[in-house]
Amino acid sequence: MRIHDSLIGGVLLLLSLAVLWHIQGFPPAAGQQYGPALFPGLIAIGLGAASAVLAWQGLRTKQPWLVLSEGLRSPRHLAAFAITVGSMVFYILLSETLGFIVCSLVVLVALQWACGVRPLLAVAVAIAATLVIHTCFYKLLKVPLPWGLLQRFAW
């Protein structure tokens, strides 16, 4: 399916504005020059700029607003889409119970598998990415990620 670039750009611009509005309520971090709103804010600004450019370019072209492609009829592509949405729902519902590390490993392996990555490579990348993300957010940025099942191993 192909959706008009200006429509996608407009939706993403609204999302970036919503994130910028939401992070205004984040409390400042004690003893630090930056707080938990810094990185979401930077990402939202980048997303907002890119989506504004996308919307502008979409309005300048004469492309159709919606084109159905063959990807919608492919079971593999539909399964990948379902796994992507299911991964988000899985993390939202179970991250407090299972913890960030367990959920991140499951989600990253599932997403890579859906994209056709070999299982051993998917597991290795998921482990490395999870540890890097957890260290950056938990240790460096002091974001309280949930430990869940691994609470007794918290460092």
Coordinates of C-alpha atoms in Angstrom, one line a residue:
M1 CA 0.0 0.0 0.0
R2 CA 1.3 3.4 -0.9
I3 CA -0.1 6.4 1.1
H4 CA 0.4 10.0 0.0
D5 CA 3.6 11.5 1.5
S6 CA 1.9 14.6 2.7
L7 CA -0.6 12.5 4.7
I8 CA 2.2 10.5 6.3
G9 CA 4.2 13.7 6.9
G10 CA 1.2 15.4 8.5
V11 CA 0.5 12.5 10.9
L12 CA 4.2 12.2 11.9
L13 CA 4.3 16.0 12.4
L14 CA 1.3 15.7 14.8
L15 CA 3.0 12.9 16.6
S16 CA 6.2 14.9 17.0
L17 CA 4.2 17.9 18.4
A18 CA 2.4 15.6 20.8
V19 CA 5.7 14.2 22.1
L20 CA 7.1 17.7 22.5
W21 CA 4.0 18.8 24.4
H22 CA 4.1 15.6 26.6
I23 CA 7.8 15.9 27.6
Q24 CA 7.2 19.4 29.1
G25 CA 5.9 17.6 32.2
F26 CA 9.0 15.5 32.7
P27 CA 10.8 16.4 35.9
P28 CA 14.4 17.6 35.7
A29 CA 17.1 15.1 36.8
A30 CA 18.8 16.1 40.0
G31 CA 22.4 17.2 39.6
Q32 CA 22.4 17.0 35.8
Q33 CA 22.4 19.5 33.0
Y34 CA 19.9 17.4 31.1
G35 CA 16.9 15.5 32.1
P36 CA 14.7 12.6 30.8
A37 CA 13.1 14.9 28.3
L38 CA 16.3 15.6 26.3
F39 CA 16.5 12.6 24.0
P40 CA 12.7 12.3 23.3
G41 CA 12.7 16.1 22.6
L42 CA 15.7 15.8 20.2
I43 CA 14.1 12.9 18.4
A44 CA 10.7 14.7 18.2
I45 CA 12.4 17.8 16.8
G46 CA 14.2 15.7 14.1
L47 CA 11.0 13.8 13.4
G48 CA 9.0 17.0 13.1
A49 CA 11.5 18.6 10.7
A50 CA 11.7 15.4 8.5
S51 CA 7.9 15.0 8.5
A52 CA 7.4 18.7 7.5
V53 CA 9.8 18.2 4.6
L54 CA 8.0 15.0 3.6
A55 CA 4.6 16.7 3.8
W56 CA 5.9 19.6 1.7
Q57 CA 7.4 17.4 -1.0
G58 CA 4.2 15.3 -1.1
L59 CA 2.1 18.3 -1.7
R60 CA 4.4 19.4 -4.6
T61 CA 4.0 16.1 -6.4
K62 CA 0.9 14.8 -8.2
Q63 CA 0.9 11.3 -6.7
P64 CA -2.3 9.5 -5.9
W65 CA -3.5 9.5 -2.3
L66 CA -3.7 5.8 -1.9
V67 CA -2.3 2.9 -4.0
L68 CA -2.7 -0.7 -3.0
S69 CA 0.4 -2.7 -3.7
E70 CA 1.1 -6.4 -4.0
G71 CA 2.6 -6.4 -0.4
L72 CA -0.9 -6.5 1.0
R73 CA -1.6 -9.8 -0.6
S74 CA 1.7 -11.4 0.6
P75 CA 1.2 -13.6 3.6
R76 CA 4.8 -12.9 4.7
H77 CA 4.3 -9.1 4.6
L78 CA 1.0 -9.4 6.5
A79 CA 2.6 -11.6 9.1
A80 CA 5.5 -9.1 9.5
F81 CA 3.0 -6.3 10.0
A82 CA 1.0 -8.4 12.6
I83 CA 4.3 -9.2 14.4
T84 CA 5.2 -5.5 14.5
V85 CA 1.9 -4.5 16.0
G86 CA 1.8 -7.5 18.3
S87 CA 5.3 -6.6 19.6
M88 CA 4.2 -3.1 20.6
V89 CA 1.2 -4.5 22.4
F90 CA 3.3 -7.2 24.0
Y91 CA 5.8 -4.6 25.4
I92 CA 3.0 -2.3 26.6
L93 CA 1.1 -5.0 28.4
L94 CA 4.0 -7.1 29.8
S95 CA 7.0 -4.8 30.3
E96 CA 6.2 -4.2 34.0
T97 CA 5.8 -7.9 34.7
L98 CA 8.6 -9.4 32.6
G99 CA 10.9 -6.4 32.6
F100 CA 12.6 -4.3 30.0
I101 CA 15.4 -6.8 29.2
V102 CA 13.2 -9.8 28.7
C103 CA 10.6 -7.9 26.7
S104 CA 13.3 -6.2 24.6
L105 CA 14.9 -9.6 23.8
V106 CA 11.6 -11.1 22.7
V107 CA 10.5 -8.1 20.7
L108 CA 13.8 -7.7 18.9
V109 CA 14.1 -11.4 18.0
A110 CA 10.5 -11.4 16.8
L111 CA 10.9 -8.3 14.6
Q112 CA 14.2 -9.6 13.1
W113 CA 12.7 -13.0 12.5
A114 CA 9.7 -11.3 10.7
C115 CA 12.2 -9.5 8.5
G116 CA 14.0 -12.7 7.5
V117 CA 17.1 -12.4 9.7
R118 CA 18.7 -15.8 10.5
P119 CA 17.8 -16.9 14.0
L120 CA 21.3 -17.1 15.5
L121 CA 22.1 -13.6 14.2
A122 CA 18.8 -12.2 15.4
V123 CA 19.5 -13.5 18.9
A124 CA 23.0 -12.1 19.0
V125 CA 21.9 -8.7 17.7
A126 CA 19.0 -8.7 20.2
I127 CA 21.2 -9.4 23.1
A128 CA 23.8 -6.8 22.1
A129 CA 21.2 -4.1 21.3
T130 CA 19.3 -4.8 24.5
L131 CA 22.4 -4.5 26.7
V132 CA 23.5 -1.3 25.0
I133 CA 20.0 0.3 25.1
H134 CA 19.5 -0.7 28.8
T135 CA 22.9 0.6 29.8
C136 CA 22.4 3.9 28.0
F137 CA 19.0 4.6 29.4
Y138 CA 19.3 3.0 32.9
K139 CA 22.9 3.9 33.8
L140 CA 23.6 7.0 31.8
L141 CA 20.3 8.7 31.5
K142 CA 18.9 7.4 34.8
V143 CA 15.6 6.3 33.2
P144 CA 13.9 3.8 35.6
L145 CA 13.4 0.8 33.3
P146 CA 11.3 -2.0 34.7
W147 CA 13.3 -5.1 35.9
G148 CA 10.4 -7.5 36.2
L149 CA 11.5 -11.1 36.5
L150 CA 15.2 -10.0 36.8
Q151 CA 14.6 -7.7 39.8
R152 CA 16.9 -9.7 42.1
F153 CA 19.7 -9.3 39.5
A154 CA 19.3 -5.5 39.2
W155 CA 22.6 -3.7 39.0

